[in-house]
mmCIF file of C-alpha atoms in Angstrom:
data_model
loop_
_atom_site.group_PDB
_atom_site.id
_atom_site.type_symbol
_atom_site.label_atom_id
_atom_site.label_comp_id
_atom_site.label_asym_id
_atom_site.label_seq_id
_atom_site.Cartn_x
_atom_site.Cartn_y
_atom_site.Cartn_z
ATOM 1 C CA MET A 1 84.425 -21.271 7.339
ATOM 2 C CA ASN A 2 85.800 -24.652 8.905
ATOM 3 C CA TYR A 3 88.998 -26.370 8.893
ATOM 4 C CA ALA A 4 89.755 -29.960 8.462
ATOM 5 C CA ALA A 5 93.312 -29.861 9.861
ATOM 6 C CA ILE A 6 96.446 -27.948 10.546
ATOM 7 C CA LYS A 7 99.530 -29.572 10.012
ATOM 8 C CA PRO A 8 102.699 -27.700 11.715
ATOM 9 C CA CYS A 9 105.357 -29.292 9.823
ATOM 10 C CA ASP A 10 104.634 -30.357 6.384
ATOM 11 C CA ILE A 11 107.029 -31.064 3.950
ATOM 12 C CA ALA A 12 104.622 -32.458 1.212
ATOM 13 C CA ASP A 13 102.885 -29.344 0.446
ATOM 14 C CA GLY A 14 105.530 -26.823 -0.887
ATOM 15 C CA LEU A 15 109.139 -25.941 -0.334
ATOM 16 C CA GLY A 16 110.545 -26.561 2.872
ATOM 17 C CA CYS A 17 109.012 -27.310 6.370
ATOM 18 C CA ARG A 18 105.682 -25.479 6.290
ATOM 19 C CA VAL A 19 102.521 -24.922 8.251
ATOM 20 C CA SER A 20 99.714 -26.242 6.242
ATOM 21 C CA LEU A 21 95.880 -25.335 6.631
ATOM 22 C CA PHE A 22 93.346 -27.574 5.219
ATOM 23 C CA VAL A 23 89.959 -25.980 4.741
ATOM 24 C CA SER A 24 86.659 -27.453 4.737
ATOM 25 C CA GLY A 25 84.351 -27.421 1.729
ATOM 26 C CA CYS A 26 84.949 -28.236 -1.934
ATOM 27 C CA THR A 27 82.424 -28.294 -4.679
ATOM 28 C CA HIS A 28 85.231 -30.065 -7.172
ATOM 29 C CA HIS A 29 84.778 -33.514 -5.791
ATOM 30 C CA CYS A 30 87.675 -34.706 -7.827
ATOM 31 C CA ARG A 31 87.611 -38.562 -8.388
ATOM 32 C CA GLY A 32 90.192 -40.093 -6.374
ATOM 33 C CA CYS A 33 90.685 -37.045 -4.097
ATOM 34 C CA PHE A 34 92.904 -37.806 -1.354
ATOM 35 C CA GLN A 35 90.927 -35.970 1.287
ATOM 36 C CA PRO A 36 87.157 -36.366 0.230
ATOM 37 C CA GLU A 37 86.066 -35.647 3.833
ATOM 38 C CA THR A 38 87.135 -32.229 3.260
ATOM 39 C CA TRP A 39 84.494 -31.838 0.598
ATOM 40 C CA ASP A 40 81.811 -31.138 3.295
ATOM 41 C CA PHE A 41 81.918 -27.625 4.477
ATOM 42 C CA ALA A 42 80.729 -28.395 7.856
ATOM 43 C CA TYR A 43 83.478 -30.896 8.544
ATOM 44 C CA GLY A 44 86.209 -30.113 11.126
ATOM 45 C CA ARG A 45 86.308 -27.092 13.303
ATOM 46 C CA PRO A 46 85.240 -23.492 12.940
ATOM 47 C CA PHE A 47 88.025 -21.232 11.864
ATOM 48 C CA THR A 48 88.164 -18.338 14.397
ATOM 49 C CA ALA A 49 90.507 -15.575 15.465
ATOM 50 C CA GLU A 50 92.097 -18.074 18.221
ATOM 51 C CA THR A 51 92.853 -20.387 14.934
ATOM 52 C CA GLN A 52 94.558 -17.638 13.341
ATOM 53 C CA ALA A 53 96.696 -16.692 16.176
ATOM 54 C CA GLU A 54 97.657 -20.483 16.341
ATOM 55 C CA LEU A 55 98.761 -20.254 12.876
ATOM 56 C CA LEU A 56 100.677 -17.183 13.388
ATOM 57 C CA ARG A 57 102.541 -18.771 16.404
ATOM 58 C CA LEU A 58 103.321 -22.044 14.407
ATOM 59 C CA LEU A 59 104.841 -19.915 11.686
ATOM 60 C CA ALA A 60 107.341 -18.093 14.148
ATOM 61 C CA PRO A 61 110.200 -20.460 14.036
ATOM 62 C CA SER A 62 113.040 -19.791 11.510
ATOM 63 C CA TYR A 63 112.859 -23.276 10.111
ATOM 64 C CA ILE A 64 109.291 -22.789 8.826
ATOM 65 C CA HIS A 65 109.561 -21.912 5.130
ATOM 66 C CA GLY A 66 106.063 -20.848 4.785
ATOM 67 C CA LEU A 67 102.210 -21.066 4.759
ATOM 68 C CA THR A 68 100.295 -23.543 2.663
ATOM 69 C CA LEU A 69 96.685 -23.403 2.103
ATOM 70 C CA LEU A 70 94.707 -26.440 0.664
ATOM 71 C CA GLY A 71 91.747 -28.597 1.276
ATOM 72 C CA GLY A 72 89.090 -28.673 0.590
ATOM 73 C CA GLU A 73 89.223 -25.696 -1.746
ATOM 74 C CA PRO A 74 90.677 -22.415 -0.352
ATOM 75 C CA PHE A 75 88.879 -20.359 -3.090
ATOM 76 C CA GLU A 76 85.386 -21.206 -2.115
ATOM 77 C CA PRO A 77 83.691 -18.017 -1.521
ATOM 78 C CA CYS A 78 83.263 -18.720 2.231
ATOM 79 C CA SER A 79 86.804 -19.665 2.529
ATOM 80 C CA GLN A 80 88.358 -16.483 0.472
ATOM 81 C CA THR A 81 86.570 -14.058 3.187
ATOM 82 C CA ALA A 82 88.056 -16.030 6.096
ATOM 83 C CA LEU A 83 91.660 -16.741 4.296
ATOM 84 C CA LEU A 84 92.404 -13.286 3.381
ATOM 85 C CA PRO A 85 92.651 -11.494 6.724
ATOM 86 C CA LEU A 86 94.937 -14.459 7.661
ATOM 87 C CA VAL A 87 97.412 -14.151 4.571
ATOM 88 C CA GLU A 88 97.276 -10.430 5.169
ATOM 89 C CA ALA A 89 98.332 -10.896 8.950
ATOM 90 C CA VAL A 90 101.124 -13.522 7.743
ATOM 91 C CA ARG A 91 102.763 -11.185 5.383
ATOM 92 C CA GLN A 92 102.799 -8.503 7.893
ATOM 93 C CA ALA A 93 104.111 -10.719 10.557
ATOM 94 C CA TYR A 94 106.499 -12.530 8.349
ATOM 95 C CA PRO A 95 107.519 -11.012 5.072
ATOM 96 C CA GLU A 96 110.139 -13.230 4.604
ATOM 97 C CA LYS A 97 107.701 -16.412 4.379
ATOM 98 C CA ASP A 98 106.117 -17.723 1.467
ATOM 99 C CA ILE A 99 102.614 -18.499 0.915
ATOM 100 C CA TRP A 100 101.440 -21.274 -1.323
ATOM 101 C CA ALA A 101 97.991 -22.505 -2.412
ATOM 102 C CA TYR A 102 96.589 -25.207 -4.066
ATOM 103 C CA SER A 103 93.006 -24.828 -6.174
ATOM 104 C CA GLY A 104 91.115 -27.058 -7.930
ATOM 105 C CA TYR A 105 90.256 -24.109 -10.415
ATOM 106 C CA THR A 106 92.879 -22.640 -12.798
ATOM 107 C CA LEU A 107 94.467 -19.448 -12.421
ATOM 108 C CA GLU A 108 92.073 -18.292 -15.556
ATOM 109 C CA GLN A 109 89.160 -19.230 -13.880
ATOM 110 C CA LEU A 110 89.971 -17.627 -10.713
ATOM 111 C CA ARG A 111 90.975 -14.223 -12.522
ATOM 112 C CA ALA A 112 87.600 -14.598 -14.404
ATOM 113 C CA GLY A 113 85.500 -14.555 -11.124
ATOM 114 C CA ILE A 114 85.079 -18.148 -10.931
ATOM 115 C CA PRO A 115 83.942 -19.055 -8.358
ATOM 116 C CA GLY A 116 84.254 -15.350 -6.928
ATOM 117 C CA PRO A 117 83.800 -12.741 -5.718
ATOM 118 C CA LEU A 118 86.705 -11.368 -8.178
ATOM 119 C CA GLU A 119 87.888 -8.630 -5.683
ATOM 120 C CA THR A 120 88.394 -11.086 -2.875
ATOM 121 C CA THR A 121 89.922 -13.317 -5.336
ATOM 122 C CA GLU A 122 92.253 -10.764 -6.755
ATOM 123 C CA ALA A 123 93.364 -9.798 -3.192
ATOM 124 C CA LEU A 124 93.947 -13.129 -1.973
ATOM 125 C CA LEU A 125 95.971 -14.080 -5.013
ATOM 126 C CA ALA A 126 98.200 -10.939 -4.718
ATOM 127 C CA GLN A 127 99.309 -12.311 -1.165
ATOM 128 C CA ILE A 128 100.132 -15.746 -2.698
ATOM 129 C CA ASP A 129 103.516 -16.736 -3.928
ATOM 130 C CA VAL A 130 102.872 -20.127 -5.537
ATOM 131 C CA LEU A 131 99.607 -21.353 -6.819
ATOM 132 C CA VAL A 132 99.125 -25.125 -7.529
ATOM 133 C CA ASP A 133 96.309 -25.033 -10.032
ATOM 134 C CA GLY A 134 93.932 -27.369 -11.656
ATOM 135 C CA PRO A 135 91.567 -29.974 -10.672
ATOM 136 C CA PHE A 136 93.171 -33.360 -9.665
ATOM 137 C CA ILE A 137 92.365 -35.719 -12.830
ATOM 138 C CA GLU A 138 92.808 -39.467 -11.624
ATOM 139 C CA ALA A 139 93.524 -40.669 -15.146
ATOM 140 C CA ARG A 140 96.386 -38.114 -15.145
ATOM 141 C CA LYS A 141 98.071 -38.886 -11.756
ATOM 142 C CA GLN A 142 101.618 -39.317 -11.445
ATOM 143 C CA LEU A 143 103.362 -40.177 -8.072
ATOM 144 C CA ASP A 144 106.731 -38.726 -9.285
ATOM 145 C CA LEU A 145 105.345 -35.074 -9.581
ATOM 146 C CA ARG A 146 106.769 -32.466 -7.117
ATOM 147 C CA PHE A 147 104.002 -30.743 -5.194
ATOM 148 C CA ARG A 148 101.299 -31.857 -7.054
ATOM 149 C CA GLY A 149 99.121 -35.061 -7.954
ATOM 150 C CA SER A 150 98.060 -35.081 -11.578
ATOM 151 C CA ALA A 151 99.913 -33.852 -14.839
ATOM 152 C CA ASN A 152 97.447 -31.091 -15.464
ATOM 153 C CA GLN A 153 98.204 -29.208 -12.267
ATOM 154 C CA ARG A 154 100.877 -26.234 -12.544
ATOM 155 C CA LEU A 155 103.062 -24.547 -10.321
ATOM 156 C CA ILE A 156 102.623 -21.128 -10.839
ATOM 157 C CA ASP A 157 104.949 -18.333 -9.768
ATOM 158 C CA LEU A 158 102.202 -15.783 -9.076
ATOM 159 C CA LYS A 159 104.347 -12.627 -8.307
ATOM 160 C CA LYS A 160 106.033 -13.538 -11.598
ATOM 161 C CA THR A 161 102.866 -13.849 -13.543
ATOM 162 C CA MET A 162 101.366 -10.886 -12.126
ATOM 163 C CA ALA A 163 104.520 -8.669 -12.993
ATOM 164 C CA GLN A 164 104.750 -10.195 -16.522
ATOM 165 C CA GLY A 165 100.901 -10.483 -17.371
ATOM 166 C CA GLU A 166 101.312 -14.064 -18.594
ATOM 167 C CA VAL A 167 101.551 -17.295 -16.763
ATOM 168 C CA VAL A 168 104.901 -18.031 -15.340
ATOM 169 C CA LEU A 169 105.709 -21.624 -13.822
ATOM 170 C CA TRP A 170 107.402 -21.949 -10.769
ATOM 171 C CA ASP A 171 110.791 -23.567 -11.183
ATOM 172 C CA ASP A 172 110.196 -26.454 -9.279
ATOM 173 C CA ARG A 173 113.960 -27.547 -9.319
ATOM 174 C CA GLN A 174 114.673 -25.266 -6.160
#
């Protein structure tokens, strides 16, 4: 997997001050995407063990609330394979920090194995606290939405969703 950027102090892509990893590669090609350069799987730099170590180092300060995965598309199969060990390492090193992920796929698509592989997808979802799901739809763009770009996108509290067996939206009034 390649990645496009690492933002060490991002306040736009989740609650609090976060470390954000922008992965490369996306097959959605949403009209009006704010980062179309990240559609290319070869864009940016290779994600390596050193990259993971750097992310873990950046997450260490107490003022960092957590990690956000976006892109590109974190749930492309090649991205999932690279991201699963990262989120597992984050959980082990920083259990108090949360993990957010943005996906152009809906939770229902991901849980149905789209784009797959389902086993890896389920393992990755199990590590994520908040999933912002659904494609960016330019016709539904709203500038006043918190942590998302179009009205169709949902902020899903994955821990509560998994526990209750139905989609529970994250309370964005926090």
